[in-house]
Amino acid sequence: MCSAERETRGPERETRGPERATRRPERGTRGPERETHVPERETRGLERGTRGPERGTRGVRGDRVGFESAGAVARAIRRKDVSAREVVAAHLEHVERVNPRLNAIVTLTAERAMDQAALADERLAAGQDVGPLHGLPVAHKDLADTAGVRTTYGSPLFAEHVPEHDDLVVARMAAAGAISLGKTNVPEFGLGSHTFNPVFGMTRNPYDHARSAGGSSGGAAAALAAGMVTLADGSDVGGSLRNPASFCNVVGLRPTPGRVPSWPVAAPWSHLGVQGPMARTVADTALLLSVLAGPDPRSPISLETPGGDFTPPLEGDLRGLRVAWAPDLGGAVPVDAEVRDALRPVPSLFEGLGAEVTEACLDLSGADDVFRTRRAWQLELTHGALLDEHRDRLKPDAVWNIERGRELTGPDLARAERLQSALHQRVLAFFERFDVLLAPVCQVVPFPAELDYPHTVDGVDMETYLDWMASCYLVTAMGCPALSVPAAFTPAGLPVGLQIVGPPRADARVLAVGHAFESAARAGERRP
């Protein structure tokens, strides 16, 4: 039985949620759908051992750009070493070869992308100012509205929905010169850390096609890992940027809430859901964050500090950095032996970089209650109208989650508020003693794709779909920026990521630490 058809027993986790759920399903499209392409769902056998050029290499050519860093490709385009048309065409050819086996990009906009690439080359030839992402092939998560392009949210209710306007994240990437190749796959409404839905089927892990790519930004992570795009956007409530990044050996940043403003959203005051950057390297992740960050008056939690450039501080050593190493978040979560073994060298590696490493974790009591209560409330807010009108067309987990939100009382929400306030004070006190917290991104390695979710972790039964990703959602409750960076591989060749957490608003710090670790560990250089 395909996992897209399986019934899971507990709540699925990740929803960016906002405005998507409050819309009524479209009866028809409102604009031209551009070259829609749905890849094959269940094919396997992508050739192993393919390796692209090493990161940051020079002399970019149009026929070998699939694994170049986004920064290197952007510089080559601006130098006119290669044209945007060559770069986009090469990526589209690679998508056609690789994507049918992975199902990462589910709506391909090839003709539109080539038209935009031609315009990009014309602007450069005319001496016009160009943005930092000029000519770079990207893809957008299928939860982010993209004007004129089918955006389904992974739901049959919106299978032919074509938005009229861009999400703010999509608009900022386009304004910076990025060229979209299409939309990346998600679980239905982004609910889940395993990417499958009844519209497009399942996304498979580039490192092992029999395993999950994670979620809910699983399509984005798989597309990056396979070299189909240079950059991608994602979103994260309880791990949707970090979990697939770990599973697919790429980088994903959950920014400080408000660092990347979201609009339109149905829950604009919520700090749970954020949008953020994904890439193959920390430097490229910082490049995209520099484009996405910055205030917007329509977002009430938007940080008023300018977005700025997050790339310059990346270079440097870690001498004197105070590191807290929490291999199981202070006993708060079980972690499979494969993950523990893969991350065992992390403390000594940081010590070799000059950091002072102590095994420690803050008191996370109440964090689980905070996250589950606030998430349930947000799901009812963002998806409740769909439950009222289309209960029979929603997957069982969506129904369960929304109903949990409806069961909440005023005292429940008040308790969560008190717990959140106390947790915030403990977070501030902890980061007076330490500069960063290190922990596993995921409690398990990429699991078999036919499973709905891992039902045991290190011998501990997972009662709900939510339980196995506590290593991410407890960090969400902290309100901190958190980076997933490639750390190691298991003997079976499965990726394992490291989660680097900083104090609120210290996004630049976690990027700098991640860059140093990435350069030392070099796990991100290993291709599928």
Coordinates of C-alpha atoms in Angstrom, one line a residue:
M1 CA 0.0 0.0 0.0
C2 CA 1.4 3.3 -1.0
S3 CA 2.1 5.5 2.0
A4 CA 0.0 8.3 0.3
E5 CA -3.0 6.0 0.9
R6 CA -2.2 4.9 4.4
E7 CA -4.0 6.2 7.5
T8 CA -1.8 7.5 10.1
R9 CA -2.9 7.2 13.7
G10 CA -1.7 10.4 15.3
P11 CA -1.3 14.1 14.6
E12 CA 0.9 15.1 11.7
R13 CA 3.1 17.9 12.5
E14 CA 4.0 20.6 10.2
T15 CA 1.7 23.2 8.9
R16 CA 2.6 26.6 7.7
G17 CA -1.2 26.8 7.7
P18 CA -2.0 30.4 7.3
E19 CA -4.4 31.6 4.6
R20 CA -4.5 28.4 2.7
A21 CA -7.0 26.7 4.9
T22 CA -9.5 29.5 5.1
R23 CA -10.0 29.6 1.3
R24 CA -12.8 27.8 -0.4
P25 CA -11.5 25.2 -2.9
E26 CA -11.3 26.6 -6.5
R27 CA -13.9 25.4 -9.0
G28 CA -11.6 26.4 -11.8
T29 CA -8.3 28.1 -12.5
R30 CA -8.0 31.8 -12.4
G31 CA -5.0 32.2 -14.7
P32 CA -2.9 30.3 -17.2
E33 CA -1.3 27.2 -15.8
R34 CA 2.3 27.1 -17.1
E35 CA 3.6 23.8 -18.5
T36 CA 2.2 21.7 -15.7
H37 CA 4.2 18.5 -15.3
V38 CA 3.6 15.7 -12.8
P39 CA 6.5 13.3 -12.6
E40 CA 6.1 9.5 -12.2
R41 CA 5.4 8.6 -8.6
E42 CA 6.8 5.2 -7.9
T43 CA 9.8 4.7 -10.2
R44 CA 13.2 4.1 -8.8
G45 CA 16.8 3.6 -9.9
L46 CA 18.4 7.0 -10.2
E47 CA 22.1 6.2 -11.0
R48 CA 24.3 6.3 -8.0
G49 CA 27.7 7.8 -7.6
T50 CA 27.1 10.9 -9.7
R51 CA 29.1 13.8 -8.3
G52 CA 28.8 17.4 -9.4
P53 CA 31.6 19.9 -9.4
E54 CA 32.9 20.8 -5.9
R55 CA 31.3 23.7 -4.1
G56 CA 32.5 27.2 -5.0
T57 CA 34.5 26.0 -8.0
R58 CA 35.3 28.5 -10.7
G59 CA 34.8 28.4 -14.4
V60 CA 31.1 27.5 -14.3
R61 CA 29.9 26.0 -17.6
G62 CA 26.3 25.7 -18.7
D63 CA 26.5 21.9 -18.9
R64 CA 27.9 21.3 -15.3
V65 CA 26.1 23.7 -13.0
G66 CA 23.9 21.2 -11.2
F67 CA 26.0 21.1 -8.0
E68 CA 27.8 24.4 -8.1
S69 CA 27.1 26.7 -5.3
A70 CA 24.4 29.3 -5.9
G71 CA 26.9 32.1 -5.1
A72 CA 29.4 30.7 -7.7
V73 CA 26.7 30.5 -10.4
A74 CA 25.5 34.0 -9.7
R75 CA 29.0 35.4 -9.9
A76 CA 29.6 33.5 -13.2
I77 CA 26.4 34.9 -14.7
R78 CA 27.3 38.5 -13.6
R79 CA 30.8 38.0 -15.1
K80 CA 29.1 36.7 -18.3
D81 CA 31.1 33.5 -18.1
V82 CA 27.8 31.8 -18.6
S83 CA 24.4 33.0 -19.6
A84 CA 21.2 32.7 -17.5
R85 CA 19.7 30.8 -20.4
E86 CA 22.5 28.3 -20.4
V87 CA 22.2 27.8 -16.6
V88 CA 18.4 27.5 -16.7
A89 CA 18.5 25.1 -19.7
A90 CA 21.1 22.9 -18.0
H91 CA 19.0 22.7 -14.8
L92 CA 15.8 21.9 -16.8
E93 CA 17.5 19.1 -18.6
H94 CA 18.7 17.7 -15.3
V95 CA 15.2 17.9 -13.9
E96 CA 13.9 15.9 -16.8
R97 CA 16.5 13.2 -16.2
V98 CA 16.3 13.0 -12.4
N99 CA 12.9 14.2 -11.2
P100 CA 10.8 11.3 -12.5
R101 CA 12.6 9.0 -10.0
L102 CA 12.3 11.4 -7.1
N103 CA 9.1 13.4 -7.6
A104 CA 10.5 16.5 -6.0
I105 CA 9.3 19.1 -8.5
V106 CA 5.6 18.5 -9.1
T107 CA 4.7 21.5 -11.3
L108 CA 7.4 22.4 -13.9
T109 CA 7.3 25.9 -15.5
A110 CA 10.0 25.3 -18.2
E111 CA 8.8 27.7 -20.9
R112 CA 8.2 30.5 -18.4
A113 CA 11.6 29.9 -16.9
M114 CA 13.4 30.1 -20.2
D115 CA 11.5 33.3 -21.1
Q116 CA 12.6 34.8 -17.8
A117 CA 16.2 33.7 -18.4
A118 CA 16.2 35.5 -21.7
L119 CA 15.0 38.7 -20.1
A120 CA 17.7 38.3 -17.4
D121 CA 20.4 38.1 -20.1
E122 CA 19.0 41.1 -21.8
R123 CA 19.0 43.2 -18.6
L124 CA 22.6 42.2 -17.9
A125 CA 23.7 43.0 -21.5
A126 CA 22.0 46.4 -21.2
G127 CA 24.1 47.2 -18.1
Q128 CA 21.1 47.4 -15.8
D129 CA 21.4 46.7 -12.1
V130 CA 20.7 43.1 -11.2
G131 CA 19.8 41.4 -7.9
P132 CA 21.9 39.0 -5.9
L133 CA 20.0 36.0 -7.3
H134 CA 20.1 37.1 -10.9
G135 CA 19.6 34.2 -13.2
L136 CA 19.6 31.5 -10.5
P137 CA 17.2 28.6 -11.0
V138 CA 15.0 28.1 -7.9
A139 CA 11.8 26.4 -6.9
H140 CA 9.0 27.3 -4.5
K141 CA 7.3 25.1 -2.0
D142 CA 3.7 24.1 -3.0
L143 CA 2.4 25.9 0.0
A144 CA 3.6 29.3 -1.2
D145 CA 1.3 31.1 -3.6
T146 CA 2.9 31.7 -7.0
A147 CA 1.0 34.0 -9.4
G148 CA 0.0 32.2 -12.6
V149 CA 1.3 28.8 -11.5
R150 CA -0.7 26.0 -10.1
T151 CA -0.4 25.9 -6.3
T152 CA -2.2 22.9 -4.7
Y153 CA -1.1 22.8 -1.1
G154 CA -1.0 19.0 -1.7
S155 CA -4.8 18.8 -1.4
P156 CA -7.3 17.5 -3.9
L157 CA -9.5 20.5 -2.9
F158 CA -7.0 22.8 -4.5
A159 CA -5.7 20.5 -7.3
E160 CA -6.4 23.1 -10.0
H161 CA -5.9 26.2 -8.0
V162 CA -3.9 29.0 -9.7
P163 CA -3.2 32.0 -7.5
E164 CA -3.4 35.6 -8.8
H165 CA -0.7 36.9 -6.4
D166 CA 2.7 35.9 -5.1
D167 CA 3.6 35.1 -1.6
L168 CA 5.9 37.7 -0.1
V169 CA 8.8 35.1 -0.1
V170 CA 8.2 34.3 -3.8
A171 CA 8.0 38.0 -4.6
R172 CA 11.3 38.8 -2.8
M173 CA 13.1 36.0 -4.6
A174 CA 11.8 37.2 -8.0
A175 CA 12.7 40.8 -7.2
A176 CA 16.3 39.6 -6.5
G177 CA 16.5 38.0 -9.9
A178 CA 15.7 34.4 -9.2
I179 CA 14.1 32.3 -11.9
S180 CA 11.5 29.8 -10.8
L181 CA 11.4 26.3 -12.3
G182 CA 8.2 25.4 -10.6
K183 CA 6.7 24.0 -7.3
T184 CA 8.1 21.5 -4.9
N185 CA 6.1 18.7 -3.3
V186 CA 4.6 18.8 0.2
P187 CA 2.4 16.7 2.4
E188 CA -1.3 17.6 2.3
F189 CA -1.6 21.1 3.6
G190 CA 2.0 20.7 4.8
L191 CA 0.8 18.4 7.6
G192 CA 3.6 15.9 8.2
S193 CA 7.3 15.2 8.1
H194 CA 6.9 12.7 5.3
T195 CA 6.2 14.1 1.9
F196 CA 3.3 12.5 0.1
N197 CA -0.2 13.6 -0.9
P198 CA -3.1 12.4 -3.0
V199 CA -2.4 14.9 -5.8
F200 CA 1.2 14.1 -6.7
G201 CA 2.2 11.1 -4.7
M202 CA 5.4 10.6 -2.7
T203 CA 8.8 12.3 -2.9
R204 CA 11.7 9.9 -2.5
N205 CA 15.1 10.5 -0.8
P206 CA 17.9 11.1 -3.4
Y207 CA 20.3 9.0 -1.2
D208 CA 18.0 6.0 -1.1
H209 CA 14.9 5.9 -3.1
A210 CA 13.2 3.5 -0.8
R211 CA 13.3 6.0 2.0
S212 CA 11.5 9.2 3.0
A213 CA 12.8 12.6 2.0
G214 CA 11.3 14.1 5.2
G215 CA 8.8 16.9 5.2
S216 CA 7.1 19.1 4.9
S217 CA 9.7 20.8 2.7
G218 CA 10.6 17.3 1.3
G219 CA 10.3 18.3 -2.3
A220 CA 12.6 21.3 -1.8
A221 CA 15.2 19.3 0.0
A222 CA 15.2 16.5 -2.5
A223 CA 15.4 18.9 -5.5
L224 CA 18.4 20.6 -3.9
A225 CA 20.2 17.4 -3.0
A226 CA 19.7 16.1 -6.6
G227 CA 21.1 19.3 -8.1
M228 CA 17.8 20.4 -9.8
V229 CA 17.8 23.9 -8.3
T230 CA 20.4 26.2 -6.7
L231 CA 18.1 27.5 -3.9
A232 CA 14.6 26.8 -2.5
D233 CA 12.3 28.3 0.0
G234 CA 10.6 26.2 2.7
S235 CA 8.5 26.7 5.9
D236 CA 8.7 25.3 9.4
V237 CA 6.3 24.8 12.3
G238 CA 7.8 21.8 14.0
G239 CA 10.7 21.0 11.8
S240 CA 9.6 21.3 8.2
L241 CA 12.8 23.1 7.1
R242 CA 15.1 21.2 9.4
N243 CA 13.9 17.6 9.1
P244 CA 14.1 17.3 5.3
A245 CA 17.4 19.1 5.2
S246 CA 18.8 16.5 7.6
F247 CA 17.2 13.6 5.6
C248 CA 18.5 14.9 2.3
N249 CA 22.0 16.2 3.4
V250 CA 21.3 19.8 2.6
V251 CA 21.0 23.0 4.8
G252 CA 17.8 24.4 6.2
L253 CA 17.4 27.4 8.5
R254 CA 14.4 28.0 10.7
P255 CA 14.9 31.8 11.3
T256 CA 13.9 33.7 14.3
P257 CA 10.2 34.3 14.0
G258 CA 9.7 37.6 12.3
R259 CA 13.1 37.6 10.6
V260 CA 11.4 36.5 7.3
P261 CA 7.9 38.1 7.2
S262 CA 5.1 36.1 5.7
W263 CA 2.2 37.5 3.8
P264 CA -0.7 36.7 3.3
V265 CA -1.3 34.6 6.4
A266 CA -4.4 33.7 8.4
A267 CA -2.5 33.6 11.7
P268 CA -0.3 36.7 11.4
W269 CA 0.4 36.9 15.2
S270 CA 1.6 33.4 15.5
H271 CA 5.3 32.7 16.1
L272 CA 5.0 29.0 15.3
G273 CA 5.1 29.0 11.6
V274 CA 8.0 30.6 9.7
Q275 CA 9.4 30.6 6.2
G276 CA 13.0 30.3 5.5
P277 CA 15.9 29.4 3.2
M278 CA 17.2 26.0 2.0
A279 CA 20.4 25.4 0.0
R280 CA 23.3 22.9 -0.3
T281 CA 25.7 25.1 1.7
V282 CA 25.5 27.4 4.6
A283 CA 26.9 30.3 2.5
D284 CA 24.1 29.8 0.0
T285 CA 21.5 29.6 2.8
A286 CA 22.9 32.9 4.1
L287 CA 22.6 34.4 0.6
L288 CA 19.0 33.5 0.3
L289 CA 18.2 34.7 3.9
S290 CA 19.7 38.1 2.9
V291 CA 17.0 38.3 0.3
L292 CA 14.1 37.0 2.3
A293 CA 14.8 38.9 5.6
G294 CA 13.7 42.4 6.3
P295 CA 10.6 44.1 7.7
D296 CA 7.2 44.3 6.1
P297 CA 4.4 46.3 7.6
R298 CA 1.7 43.7 6.8
S299 CA 3.4 41.2 9.2
P300 CA 2.8 42.3 12.8
I301 CA 5.7 40.1 14.1
S302 CA 8.1 41.3 11.4
L303 CA 11.4 42.4 13.0
E304 CA 12.0 46.0 12.3
T305 CA 15.8 45.6 11.9
P306 CA 16.8 45.8 8.2
G307 CA 17.4 42.4 6.5
G308 CA 21.0 43.1 5.8
D309 CA 23.6 40.8 4.4
F310 CA 24.1 37.6 6.4
T311 CA 27.0 36.3 4.4
P312 CA 30.1 38.3 5.5
P313 CA 30.3 37.1 9.1
L314 CA 30.5 33.5 8.0
E315 CA 34.3 33.3 7.8
G316 CA 36.2 32.9 11.0
D317 CA 37.2 30.5 13.7
L318 CA 35.3 29.3 16.8
R319 CA 38.0 29.9 19.4
G320 CA 36.3 30.6 22.8
L321 CA 32.8 29.8 21.5
R322 CA 30.8 28.3 24.4
V323 CA 29.0 25.3 23.1
A324 CA 26.3 23.2 24.8
W325 CA 26.1 19.7 23.5
A326 CA 22.7 18.0 24.1
P327 CA 22.7 14.6 22.3
D328 CA 19.2 13.9 23.6
L329 CA 18.1 17.4 24.7
G330 CA 18.8 16.6 28.3
G331 CA 16.9 13.4 28.2
A332 CA 13.8 15.0 26.8
V333 CA 13.8 12.8 23.6
P334 CA 14.9 9.2 22.7
V335 CA 17.4 9.0 19.8
D336 CA 18.1 6.0 17.7
A337 CA 21.6 4.5 18.0
E338 CA 22.4 5.2 14.3
V339 CA 21.9 8.9 14.9
R340 CA 23.8 8.9 18.2
D341 CA 26.8 7.0 16.6
A342 CA 26.9 9.3 13.6
L343 CA 27.0 12.4 15.8
R344 CA 29.4 11.1 18.3
P345 CA 32.4 12.9 16.8
V346 CA 30.6 16.3 17.0
P347 CA 32.0 17.5 20.4
S348 CA 35.6 16.7 19.5
L349 CA 35.3 18.3 16.1
F350 CA 34.1 21.6 17.7
E351 CA 36.9 21.4 20.3
G352 CA 39.3 21.0 17.4
L353 CA 37.9 24.3 16.0
G354 CA 38.7 26.0 19.3
A355 CA 35.3 25.9 21.0
E356 CA 34.7 25.1 24.6
V357 CA 32.2 22.2 24.7
T358 CA 30.1 21.2 27.7
E359 CA 27.3 18.6 27.7
A360 CA 24.3 20.6 28.9
C361 CA 20.8 21.5 28.0
L362 CA 18.2 23.9 29.4
D363 CA 15.2 22.8 31.2
L364 CA 12.6 22.0 28.5
S365 CA 9.7 21.2 30.9
G366 CA 6.5 22.5 29.5
A367 CA 7.8 23.0 26.0
D368 CA 5.9 19.9 24.7
D369 CA 2.6 21.3 26.1
V370 CA 3.4 24.8 24.7
F371 CA 4.0 23.5 21.2
R372 CA 1.1 21.0 21.0
T373 CA -1.5 23.5 22.4
R374 CA -0.5 26.4 20.2
R375 CA -0.2 24.1 17.1
A376 CA -3.7 22.7 17.7
W377 CA -5.2 26.1 18.2
Q378 CA -3.5 27.4 15.0
L379 CA -4.7 24.4 12.9
E380 CA -8.3 25.1 13.9
L381 CA -7.8 28.7 13.0
T382 CA -6.3 28.0 9.6
H383 CA -8.1 24.8 8.6
G384 CA -11.4 24.8 10.6
A385 CA -13.5 26.1 7.7
L386 CA -12.4 23.3 5.5
L387 CA -13.3 20.7 8.2
D388 CA -16.8 22.2 8.3
E389 CA -17.4 21.9 4.6
H390 CA -15.1 19.1 3.4
R391 CA -14.6 16.7 6.3
D392 CA -14.8 13.7 4.0
R393 CA -12.1 15.0 1.7
L394 CA -9.5 15.7 4.4
K395 CA -7.1 13.1 5.5
P396 CA -7.8 11.6 8.9
D397 CA -4.9 13.3 10.6
A398 CA -6.0 16.7 9.5
V399 CA -9.5 16.0 10.9
W400 CA -7.9 14.8 14.2
N401 CA -5.7 17.8 14.5
I402 CA -8.4 20.4 13.9
E403 CA -10.7 18.7 16.3
R404 CA -8.0 18.8 19.0
G405 CA -7.9 22.6 18.4
R406 CA -11.6 22.8 18.9
E407 CA -11.4 21.0 22.2
L408 CA -9.1 23.6 23.7
T409 CA -10.5 25.8 26.5
G410 CA -9.5 29.2 27.7
P411 CA -7.6 27.7 30.7
D412 CA -5.7 25.5 28.2
L413 CA -4.5 28.5 26.3
A414 CA -3.7 30.4 29.5
R415 CA -1.6 27.5 30.7
A416 CA 0.3 27.4 27.4
E417 CA 0.9 31.1 27.7
R418 CA 2.3 30.8 31.2
L419 CA 4.5 27.9 30.2
Q420 CA 5.8 29.8 27.2
S421 CA 6.7 32.8 29.3
A422 CA 8.6 30.7 31.8
L423 CA 10.4 28.8 29.0
H424 CA 11.4 32.1 27.4
Q425 CA 13.1 33.2 30.6
R426 CA 15.0 29.9 30.8
V427 CA 16.1 30.3 27.2
L428 CA 17.5 33.8 27.9
A429 CA 19.3 32.5 31.0
F430 CA 20.8 29.5 29.2
F431 CA 22.2 31.6 26.4
E432 CA 23.9 33.8 28.9
R433 CA 26.0 30.8 29.7
F434 CA 26.3 29.4 26.2
D435 CA 26.6 30.8 22.7
V436 CA 25.0 27.9 20.9
L437 CA 23.2 24.7 21.6
L438 CA 23.9 21.6 19.5
A439 CA 21.5 18.7 19.2
P440 CA 20.4 16.1 16.6
V441 CA 18.0 17.4 14.0
C442 CA 16.1 14.1 13.8
Q443 CA 15.8 11.3 16.3
V444 CA 15.9 8.7 13.5
V445 CA 17.6 8.3 10.1
P446 CA 15.5 8.5 6.9
F447 CA 12.9 5.7 7.4
P448 CA 11.3 3.4 4.8
A449 CA 9.0 5.3 2.5
E450 CA 6.1 2.9 2.9
L451 CA 5.8 3.8 6.6
D452 CA 3.5 6.5 7.7
Y453 CA 6.0 7.5 10.4
P454 CA 8.5 5.7 12.7
H455 CA 6.5 3.9 15.3
T456 CA 9.4 3.3 17.7
V457 CA 12.6 5.4 18.4
D458 CA 15.3 3.7 20.4
G459 CA 12.8 1.1 21.6
V460 CA 10.3 3.8 22.8
D461 CA 6.8 3.6 21.2
M462 CA 5.7 6.7 19.4
E463 CA 2.1 7.2 20.3
T464 CA 1.4 9.8 17.6
Y465 CA 3.0 11.1 14.4
L466 CA 4.2 14.1 16.4
D467 CA 6.3 12.3 18.9
W468 CA 9.2 11.2 16.6
M469 CA 10.1 14.8 15.8
A470 CA 10.2 16.3 19.3
S471 CA 13.9 17.1 18.7
C472 CA 12.7 19.8 16.3
Y473 CA 9.4 21.0 17.8
L474 CA 10.8 21.5 21.3
V475 CA 13.3 23.9 19.7
T476 CA 10.4 25.6 17.9
A477 CA 8.8 26.3 21.3
M478 CA 12.0 28.0 22.4
G479 CA 11.5 30.7 19.8
C480 CA 15.1 30.5 18.6
P481 CA 16.8 30.3 15.2
A482 CA 17.9 26.8 14.4
L483 CA 20.1 25.5 11.5
S484 CA 20.2 22.0 10.1
V485 CA 23.6 21.3 8.6
P486 CA 24.9 18.1 7.1
A487 CA 27.0 16.3 9.8
A488 CA 27.7 12.6 8.9
F489 CA 26.5 9.5 7.2
T490 CA 25.6 6.1 8.7
P491 CA 27.4 3.0 7.5
A492 CA 24.4 2.4 5.3
G493 CA 24.9 5.7 3.6
L494 CA 22.1 7.6 5.1
P495 CA 22.5 11.4 5.9
V496 CA 22.4 12.7 9.5
G497 CA 22.1 16.4 10.3
L498 CA 23.3 18.5 13.2
Q499 CA 20.9 21.2 14.7
I500 CA 22.7 24.4 15.7
V501 CA 20.5 26.6 17.9
G502 CA 21.2 30.2 18.9
P503 CA 19.5 32.7 21.1
P504 CA 16.5 34.7 19.7
R505 CA 17.6 36.9 16.8
A506 CA 21.1 35.4 16.6
D507 CA 20.5 34.1 13.1
A508 CA 23.9 35.3 11.9
R509 CA 25.6 33.5 14.7
V510 CA 24.1 30.1 13.9
L511 CA 25.0 30.6 10.2
A512 CA 28.6 31.4 11.1
V513 CA 28.9 28.4 13.4
G514 CA 27.3 26.2 10.8
H515 CA 29.7 27.4 8.2
A516 CA 32.7 26.5 10.3
F517 CA 31.3 23.1 11.2
E518 CA 30.3 22.4 7.6
S519 CA 33.9 23.2 6.4
A520 CA 35.3 20.8 9.0
A521 CA 32.8 18.0 8.7
R522 CA 32.5 18.1 4.9
A523 CA 29.5 15.8 4.9
G524 CA 27.6 18.1 2.6
E525 CA 30.1 17.4 -0.2
R526 CA 28.9 13.9 -0.6
R527 CA 26.5 13.6 -3.5
P528 CA 23.6 11.1 -4.0

